[in-house]
Short mmCIF file of C-alpha atoms in Angstrom, two decimals:
data_model
loop_
_atom_site.label_atom_id
_atom_site.label_comp_id
_atom_site.label_asym_id
_atom_site.label_seq_id
_atom_site.Cartn_x
_atom_site.Cartn_y
_atom_site.Cartn_z
CA MET A 26 96.94 152.27 96.82
CA SER A 27 98.54 148.90 98.23
CA ALA A 28 101.81 149.84 96.35
CA VAL A 29 102.17 152.92 98.70
CA LEU A 30 101.96 151.63 102.03
CA SER A 31 105.39 151.44 104.30
CA THR A 32 105.99 148.54 106.12
CA GLU A 33 104.72 150.53 109.41
CA ASP A 34 101.63 150.96 107.58
CA MET A 35 100.85 147.72 106.69
CA LYS A 36 101.09 146.32 110.44
CA SER A 37 98.11 148.68 111.24
CA PRO A 38 94.66 147.15 110.91
CA GLU A 39 93.30 150.04 109.49
CA ARG A 40 96.18 150.33 106.82
CA LYS A 41 95.57 146.34 105.98
CA ASP A 42 91.58 147.66 105.40
CA HIS A 43 93.08 150.20 102.75
CA MET A 44 95.31 148.11 101.45
CA GLU A 45 92.44 145.14 100.45
CA ALA A 46 90.31 147.86 99.25
CA GLY A 47 92.97 148.93 96.84
CA ILE A 48 93.45 145.20 95.86
CA LEU A 49 89.88 144.96 95.12
CA GLY A 50 89.96 148.38 93.00
CA LEU A 51 93.24 146.58 91.17
CA THR A 52 90.93 143.32 90.60
CA LEU A 53 87.67 144.90 89.45
CA PHE A 54 89.94 146.75 86.75
CA VAL A 55 91.46 143.79 85.45
CA LEU A 56 88.51 141.64 85.50
CA GLY A 57 86.60 144.30 83.36
CA TYR A 58 90.10 144.22 80.69
CA GLY A 59 89.31 140.60 80.52
CA LEU A 60 85.52 140.68 80.00
CA GLY A 61 85.77 143.81 77.66
CA PRO A 62 87.48 141.93 74.70
CA MET A 63 84.71 139.32 74.74
CA VAL A 64 82.32 141.84 73.72
CA TRP A 65 84.17 144.58 71.92
CA ALA A 66 86.85 142.35 69.89
CA PRO A 67 83.94 140.58 67.74
CA ILE A 68 82.07 143.75 67.29
CA SER A 69 85.25 144.74 65.88
CA GLU A 70 85.17 141.88 62.90
CA LEU A 71 82.08 142.75 61.97
CA PRO A 72 82.56 144.62 58.49
CA ALA A 73 80.04 147.16 59.13
CA VAL A 74 82.14 148.39 62.10
CA GLY A 75 86.02 147.60 61.71
CA ARG A 76 88.41 148.25 64.59
CA SER A 77 88.97 152.04 64.45
CA PRO A 78 85.42 152.95 65.76
CA VAL A 79 85.74 150.82 68.57
CA TYR A 80 88.99 151.64 69.38
CA VAL A 81 88.19 155.75 69.49
CA ALA A 82 84.71 155.18 71.41
CA THR A 83 85.80 153.05 73.99
CA LEU A 84 88.66 154.93 74.62
CA THR A 85 86.88 158.23 74.69
CA VAL A 86 84.48 157.19 77.41
CA PHE A 87 87.48 155.82 79.10
CA VAL A 88 88.79 158.96 79.41
CA PHE A 89 86.15 160.82 80.82
CA PHE A 90 85.40 157.91 83.38
CA GLN A 91 88.58 158.66 85.06
CA PHE A 92 87.17 161.81 86.40
CA ALA A 93 84.59 159.71 88.07
CA VAL A 94 87.24 157.39 89.61
CA ILE A 95 89.20 160.64 90.71
CA TYR A 96 86.16 162.27 92.14
CA ALA A 97 83.98 159.47 93.47
CA LYS A 98 81.74 160.52 96.34
CA ASN A 99 82.05 156.79 98.04
CA PHE A 100 83.87 153.75 97.82
CA GLY A 101 80.97 151.69 95.70
CA MET A 102 81.14 154.58 93.37
CA LEU A 103 85.04 154.04 92.79
CA LEU A 104 84.92 150.09 92.58
CA ALA A 105 81.83 150.33 90.09
CA PHE A 106 84.02 152.88 87.82
CA ARG A 107 87.20 150.91 88.31
CA PHE A 108 85.69 147.88 86.53
CA LEU A 109 84.05 150.39 83.71
CA THR A 110 86.90 152.12 82.80
CA GLY A 111 88.59 148.48 82.99
CA PHE A 112 86.05 147.14 80.76
CA LEU A 113 86.36 150.30 78.23
CA GLY A 114 89.80 150.30 78.09
CA SER A 115 90.49 146.61 77.16
CA PRO A 116 89.93 146.56 73.20
CA VAL A 117 93.62 147.37 72.55
CA LEU A 118 94.82 144.15 74.33
CA ALA A 119 92.94 141.78 72.29
CA THR A 120 92.40 143.66 69.42
CA GLY A 121 96.12 145.22 69.03
CA GLY A 122 97.43 142.06 67.89
CA ALA A 123 94.72 141.71 65.23
CA SER A 124 95.31 144.93 63.87
CA ILE A 125 98.90 144.34 63.44
CA GLY A 126 97.98 141.27 61.68
CA ASP A 127 95.66 143.71 59.40
CA MET A 128 98.79 145.82 58.53
CA TRP A 129 101.64 143.53 58.25
CA ASP A 130 102.60 140.75 55.92
CA PRO A 131 103.48 137.39 57.83
CA SER A 132 107.38 138.15 57.66
CA THR A 133 106.62 141.24 59.21
CA ARG A 134 103.83 140.57 61.41
CA ASP A 135 105.74 138.40 63.87
CA TYR A 136 108.24 141.36 64.75
CA MET A 137 105.84 143.88 65.40
CA ILE A 138 103.62 141.08 67.73
CA ALA A 139 106.62 140.61 69.36
CA ILE A 140 106.98 144.26 70.31
CA TRP A 141 103.42 144.49 71.05
CA ALA A 142 103.33 141.39 73.34
CA SER A 143 106.63 142.66 75.22
CA PHE A 144 104.22 145.14 76.69
CA ALA A 145 102.15 142.30 78.14
CA ILE A 146 104.78 141.68 80.78
CA ALA A 147 106.57 144.95 81.04
CA ALA A 148 103.47 147.48 80.97
CA PRO A 149 102.08 146.04 84.31
CA VAL A 150 105.27 146.74 86.24
CA LEU A 151 105.54 150.84 85.06
CA GLY A 152 102.50 151.01 87.37
CA PRO A 153 104.30 150.29 90.92
CA LEU A 154 107.37 151.82 89.37
CA VAL A 155 105.92 155.27 88.16
CA GLY A 156 102.39 155.28 90.76
CA GLY A 157 104.71 154.37 94.08
CA PHE A 158 106.60 157.52 93.66
CA ALA A 159 103.53 159.68 92.82
CA ALA A 160 101.41 158.19 95.08
CA SER A 161 103.72 158.69 98.07
CA ALA A 162 104.08 162.43 97.47
CA LYS A 163 100.74 163.45 96.13
CA GLY A 164 98.24 160.37 97.61
CA TRP A 165 96.82 157.58 95.19
CA THR A 166 94.77 159.64 93.15
CA TRP A 167 97.85 161.32 91.46
CA THR A 168 98.29 157.95 89.81
CA ILE A 169 94.77 157.95 88.24
CA TRP A 170 95.45 161.69 86.92
CA GLU A 171 98.90 159.93 85.29
CA LEU A 172 96.62 157.30 83.63
CA LEU A 173 94.19 160.33 82.44
CA TRP A 174 97.04 162.23 81.13
CA LEU A 175 98.47 159.45 79.00
CA SER A 176 95.19 157.83 77.71
CA GLY A 177 94.02 161.53 76.96
CA PHE A 178 97.01 162.18 74.28
CA ALA A 179 96.45 158.76 73.12
CA LEU A 180 92.76 159.43 72.19
CA VAL A 181 93.78 162.73 70.84
CA LEU A 182 96.19 160.65 68.14
CA LEU A 183 93.88 158.26 67.54
CA PHE A 184 90.95 160.44 66.83
CA PHE A 185 93.00 162.31 64.04
CA PHE A 186 95.80 159.41 62.85
CA LEU A 187 94.33 155.91 63.47
CA PRO A 188 93.27 154.94 60.07
CA GLU A 189 91.11 151.30 59.35
CA THR A 190 92.81 148.18 59.10
CA PHE A 191 90.47 145.82 58.89
CA ALA A 192 89.83 144.47 55.43
CA PRO A 193 86.41 143.84 55.02
CA ASN A 194 85.44 146.98 56.52
CA ILE A 195 87.66 148.94 53.87
CA LEU A 196 86.05 147.05 51.09
CA SER A 197 82.87 147.18 52.31
CA ARG A 198 83.28 151.22 52.70
CA ARG A 199 84.67 151.13 49.22
CA ALA A 200 81.71 149.44 47.79
CA ARG A 201 78.86 151.70 49.78
CA ARG A 202 81.02 154.59 47.82
CA ILE A 203 80.91 153.16 44.59
CA ARG A 204 77.26 152.47 44.94
CA ARG A 205 76.68 156.07 46.04
CA ILE A 206 78.60 157.22 43.32
CA THR A 207 77.14 155.31 40.29
CA ASN A 208 73.42 154.64 42.10
CA ASP A 209 74.31 151.09 41.22
CA GLN A 210 73.34 148.50 43.78
CA LYS A 211 75.02 146.07 42.19
CA TYR A 212 78.33 146.53 43.41
CA ALA A 213 79.11 144.70 46.81
CA SER A 214 82.04 143.46 48.64
CA GLU A 215 82.53 139.82 49.87
CA ALA A 216 81.85 140.31 53.48
CA GLU A 217 78.40 142.06 52.40
CA ILE A 218 77.54 138.95 50.37
CA GLU A 219 78.29 136.67 52.92
CA ILE A 220 76.42 138.85 55.71
CA ALA A 221 73.61 139.32 53.34
CA ARG A 222 72.71 135.59 53.25
CA VAL A 223 72.25 135.58 57.21
CA ALA A 224 70.12 137.29 59.45
CA SER A 225 71.18 140.38 61.03
CA ARG A 226 70.45 138.76 64.74
CA ASP A 227 72.10 135.53 63.78
CA VAL A 228 75.41 137.62 62.76
CA LEU A 229 75.31 139.52 65.81
CA PHE A 230 74.59 136.49 68.02
CA GLU A 231 77.52 134.39 66.38
CA SER A 232 79.91 137.28 66.84
CA LEU A 233 79.30 137.72 70.32
CA VAL A 234 79.18 133.99 71.14
CA ARG A 235 82.45 133.20 69.09
CA PRO A 236 84.94 134.13 71.83
CA PHE A 237 83.65 131.84 74.35
CA VAL A 238 83.36 128.96 71.73
CA LEU A 239 86.81 129.67 70.68
CA CYS A 240 88.47 129.93 74.19
CA PHE A 241 86.74 127.09 75.91
CA LEU A 242 86.08 124.54 73.12
CA GLU A 243 88.62 124.51 71.25
CA PRO A 244 91.49 122.33 73.13
CA ILE A 245 94.89 124.10 71.88
CA VAL A 246 92.88 127.56 72.56
CA LEU A 247 91.98 126.83 75.98
CA LEU A 248 95.15 125.28 76.96
CA MET A 249 97.37 128.17 75.79
CA ASN A 250 95.36 130.43 77.32
CA LEU A 251 95.41 128.67 80.37
CA TYR A 252 99.05 128.53 80.54
CA ILE A 253 99.09 132.41 79.64
CA ALA A 254 96.53 133.16 82.53
CA LEU A 255 98.41 131.23 84.97
CA ILE A 256 101.55 133.15 84.18
CA TYR A 257 99.73 136.71 84.13
CA GLY A 258 98.18 135.58 87.46
CA ILE A 259 101.48 134.72 88.98
CA LEU A 260 102.81 138.26 87.56
CA TYR A 261 100.09 139.92 89.77
CA ILE A 262 100.98 138.06 92.29
CA PHE A 263 104.66 139.45 92.46
CA PHE A 264 102.65 142.83 93.22
CA GLU A 265 101.55 141.68 96.41
CA ALA A 266 105.03 139.59 97.01
CA PHE A 267 107.65 142.54 96.58
CA PRO A 268 106.13 144.51 99.37
CA ILE A 269 106.86 141.55 101.57
CA VAL A 270 110.34 140.64 99.93
CA PHE A 271 111.53 144.22 99.86
CA GLU A 272 109.53 146.46 102.19
CA GLU A 273 109.27 144.22 105.04
CA LYS A 274 112.85 141.90 104.44
CA HIS A 275 114.87 144.66 102.87
CA GLY A 276 113.29 148.11 104.41
CA PHE A 277 112.63 149.64 101.38
CA ASN A 278 110.22 152.27 100.90
CA SER A 279 107.15 152.54 98.28
CA GLY A 280 109.51 154.20 95.89
CA GLN A 281 112.31 152.15 95.96
CA ASN A 282 109.94 149.13 96.06
CA GLY A 283 108.66 150.24 92.84
CA LEU A 284 112.16 150.40 91.58
CA ALA A 285 112.76 146.64 92.30
CA PHE A 286 110.08 145.93 89.47
CA LEU A 287 112.78 147.10 87.01
CA GLY A 288 114.13 143.28 86.71
CA ILE A 289 110.97 142.24 85.34
CA LEU A 290 110.96 145.07 82.57
CA ILE A 291 114.63 144.44 82.01
CA GLY A 292 114.36 140.82 81.46
CA ALA A 293 111.52 140.99 79.07
CA VAL A 294 112.71 144.32 76.96
CA CYS A 295 116.44 144.21 77.23
CA ILE A 296 116.92 140.26 76.91
CA ALA A 297 113.89 138.26 76.23
CA LEU A 298 112.94 140.69 73.26
CA PRO A 299 116.29 140.98 71.37
CA GLY A 300 117.08 137.56 71.91
CA TYR A 301 113.65 136.45 70.43
CA PHE A 302 114.45 138.44 67.38
CA TYR A 303 117.64 136.80 67.04
CA TRP A 304 116.31 133.54 67.04
CA LYS A 305 113.65 134.40 64.18
CA PHE A 306 116.40 135.86 62.09
CA SER A 307 119.06 133.12 62.67
CA TRP A 308 116.74 130.31 62.86
CA GLN A 309 113.40 130.34 62.18
CA SER A 310 113.73 132.33 58.84
CA LYS A 311 115.20 128.91 57.50
CA HIS A 312 111.96 127.23 58.27
CA ILE A 313 110.14 129.48 55.84
CA GLY A 314 108.89 127.61 52.66
CA PRO A 315 109.84 128.89 49.23
CA ASP A 316 106.08 130.35 48.92
CA GLY A 317 106.68 132.39 52.22
CA HIS A 318 104.46 130.19 54.29
CA LEU A 319 105.30 128.81 57.91
CA SER A 320 103.84 126.28 59.96
CA PRO A 321 102.41 127.84 63.13
CA GLU A 322 103.96 125.39 65.41
CA GLU A 323 107.41 126.97 64.32
CA HIS A 324 106.53 129.77 66.70
CA LEU A 325 106.70 127.41 69.53
CA PRO A 326 110.26 126.73 70.17
CA PRO A 327 110.80 129.96 72.22
CA ALA A 328 107.82 128.83 74.59
CA CYS A 329 109.88 125.83 75.46
CA LEU A 330 112.76 127.64 76.74
CA GLY A 331 110.39 129.59 78.66
CA ALA A 332 108.73 126.81 80.09
CA VAL A 333 111.76 125.53 81.59
CA CYS A 334 112.43 129.25 82.84
CA LEU A 335 109.64 129.55 84.91
CA PRO A 336 109.85 127.35 87.68
CA ILE A 337 113.55 127.92 88.09
CA SER A 338 112.89 131.70 88.43
CA LEU A 339 109.93 131.04 90.90
CA PHE A 340 111.99 128.56 93.07
CA TRP A 341 114.91 131.27 92.94
CA PHE A 342 112.74 133.97 93.83
CA GLY A 343 111.01 132.11 96.87
CA TRP A 344 114.15 130.69 98.71
CA THR A 345 116.18 133.97 98.15
CA GLY A 346 113.61 136.31 98.78
CA ASN A 347 112.55 134.42 101.92
CA PHE A 348 115.58 135.51 104.04
CA ALA A 349 116.73 139.28 104.74
CA SER A 350 120.40 138.11 104.73
CA VAL A 351 120.33 137.38 101.31
CA HIS A 352 121.22 140.69 99.06
CA TRP A 353 118.15 142.07 97.49
CA ILE A 354 119.17 142.08 93.65
CA VAL A 355 119.22 138.50 93.95
CA PRO A 356 115.42 137.88 94.21
CA ILE A 357 115.32 140.64 91.36
CA ILE A 358 117.42 138.93 88.88
CA ALA A 359 115.44 135.93 89.76
CA SER A 360 112.15 137.95 88.90
CA GLY A 361 114.14 138.95 85.40
CA LEU A 362 114.35 135.36 84.64
CA PHE A 363 110.64 134.92 85.20
CA ALA A 364 109.89 137.73 83.12
CA ILE A 365 111.97 136.32 80.14
CA GLY A 366 110.28 133.25 80.29
CA GLY A 367 106.83 134.38 80.31
CA TYR A 368 107.76 137.24 77.60
CA LEU A 369 108.75 134.00 75.36
CA ILE A 370 105.53 132.08 76.28
CA PHE A 371 103.26 134.98 75.89
CA ASN A 372 105.03 135.82 72.53
CA SER A 373 104.86 132.59 71.16
CA ILE A 374 101.51 131.93 71.83
CA PHE A 375 100.14 135.20 70.45
CA CYS A 376 102.06 134.62 67.17
CA TYR A 377 100.71 130.96 67.29
CA GLU A 378 97.15 132.01 67.46
CA ALA A 379 97.31 135.02 65.06
CA GLN A 380 98.48 132.67 62.35
CA ALA A 381 96.46 129.44 63.41
CA TYR A 382 93.04 131.61 63.57
CA PRO A 383 93.82 134.40 60.89
CA LYS A 384 90.72 135.18 60.26
CA TYR A 385 89.05 135.14 63.86
CA ALA A 386 92.34 136.45 65.24
CA ALA A 387 90.44 139.12 67.50
CA SER A 388 88.13 136.67 69.13
CA VAL A 389 90.85 134.24 69.94
CA LEU A 390 92.89 137.02 71.61
CA ALA A 391 89.91 138.19 73.19
CA GLY A 392 89.91 134.55 74.66
CA ASN A 393 93.36 134.93 75.86
CA ASP A 394 92.92 138.49 77.54
CA PHE A 395 89.54 137.21 79.03
CA LEU A 396 91.55 134.13 81.13
CA ARG A 397 94.44 136.07 81.59
CA SER A 398 92.62 138.69 83.15
CA SER A 399 90.29 136.92 85.22
CA PHE A 400 93.51 135.04 86.78
CA GLY A 401 95.62 138.30 86.91
CA GLY A 402 92.47 139.87 88.93
CA GLY A 403 91.82 136.98 91.17
CA PHE A 404 95.17 135.78 92.06
CA PRO A 405 96.18 139.01 94.36
CA LEU A 406 93.03 138.37 96.33
CA PHE A 407 94.59 135.73 98.22
CA ALA A 408 98.60 136.49 97.46
CA SER A 409 99.11 138.53 100.75
CA GLN A 410 97.47 135.76 102.97
CA MET A 411 99.60 133.25 101.06
CA PHE A 412 102.88 134.60 101.49
CA HIS A 413 102.22 135.31 105.15
CA ASN A 414 100.73 131.87 106.01
CA LEU A 415 102.90 129.78 104.02
CA GLY A 416 106.11 132.56 103.59
CA VAL A 417 107.79 133.53 100.97
CA GLY A 418 109.61 130.25 99.84
CA TRP A 419 106.90 127.61 100.15
CA ALA A 420 104.45 130.15 98.35
CA CYS A 421 106.59 130.35 95.47
CA VAL A 422 107.50 126.46 95.58
CA LEU A 423 103.70 125.95 95.18
CA LEU A 424 103.37 128.44 92.13
CA GLY A 425 106.44 126.85 90.75
CA CYS A 426 105.06 123.42 90.50
CA LEU A 427 101.77 124.62 89.07
CA THR A 428 104.21 126.07 86.08
CA VAL A 429 105.89 122.44 86.14
CA VAL A 430 102.62 120.80 85.38
CA PHE A 431 102.19 123.25 82.48
CA MET A 432 106.12 122.98 81.26
CA PRO A 433 105.35 119.80 78.59
CA TYR A 434 102.54 121.42 76.82
CA PRO A 435 104.56 123.74 74.64
CA PHE A 436 106.61 120.84 73.60
CA LEU A 437 103.56 118.35 72.99
CA LEU A 438 101.82 121.43 71.23
CA TYR A 439 104.94 121.56 68.76
CA MET A 440 104.90 117.89 68.36
CA PHE A 441 101.36 117.23 67.45
CA GLY A 442 99.82 120.76 67.34
CA GLU A 443 99.30 120.58 63.64
CA ARG A 444 97.12 117.20 63.63
CA ILE A 445 94.99 118.62 66.41
CA ARG A 446 94.76 121.90 64.42
CA MET A 447 93.50 120.01 61.41
CA LYS A 448 90.38 119.05 63.19
CA SER A 449 89.22 122.64 64.01
CA LYS A 450 87.00 124.24 61.74
CA TYR A 451 87.80 127.71 62.88
CA ALA A 452 91.73 127.00 62.48
CA GLN A 453 93.62 127.12 59.33
CA HIS A 454 94.49 124.06 57.50
CA GLY A 455 97.64 123.63 56.38
CA ASN A 456 100.93 125.86 56.91
#
């Protein structure tokens, strides 16, 4: 709701209350997005379940719960179902990368993850872009109707055409089919044999606890996830900074303010993605061994470049967006540079985690999403006050300094990551 308020509206105390209510709804939705993968991702790694049932079952409930959001009788009901829809719509965020790892060989997988990861930066900006015009014309519920139409269409496609990709589940179902046909119980998949040695309660417990263990007790994973969480939190802070910069200072209406997010979209999809593909083809391919193996650390050079882009873009955005006398295209270009840096870091870390922890990719990416969404949901709660109290310039300086603190991490991980990885019982040892 906050995305559809005009400059005059924001000056009204009543409208400010509506803005805070809208931010709270966004926060709960994103927090549900972060918590959900910690449950759904490990369940998808159970051989008896697999990926597809998790996708279809959660998306089905997600679609129908949108009606509860639209027709909520009170604000508490609205907030409750916003959280639940985020929780149920979350599996694709963490499990999507693992499904890509299931389907493609390592040389192709990275390109597919690159395309998938571009939506982590680009997709959130489509909300203000599309929703701004829809909500201005028809009210905020139309943004939920649009989400309902898109997710309903996706549900139909997944229900009829989504195959199972998780190898242990495929082999377990194949073994069950052979046992049924031959009436011989000696046939079993490797995963079934391993699980038979462990109590069912222990299997489920380990699956649900594993994402938290990997997220908080694996030093590499924790620092990578914190870095991405910081970037994601700043991306969501932009949702609150853009109305201040472009509506209050440049006189944009809500629809035009949504168009200002195109800088982020263009930076991620039209510049960073092709540049990343070119780097992989022209430089990274030379580091693939004769046996086809590539060290996970060889995914990190783009993250080193992205780490340098982030503080530059934030300082640039802050001190050009702070003054109405500076043309509005200048901070938009700065936001595009932020998208380029964020995308390079996102994709490098996604590829690194999928290759360094291949057996537990869904759980590792679930922890990534948990911290990322926690920051993305929490940062907007104080963003508006921070920008108004500190000013856009100094607020961006503060955020830029935070990115400077993390800037050495990709360089250090590139140099020493393999040595640290060898000490982990979860990570892949060797290249």
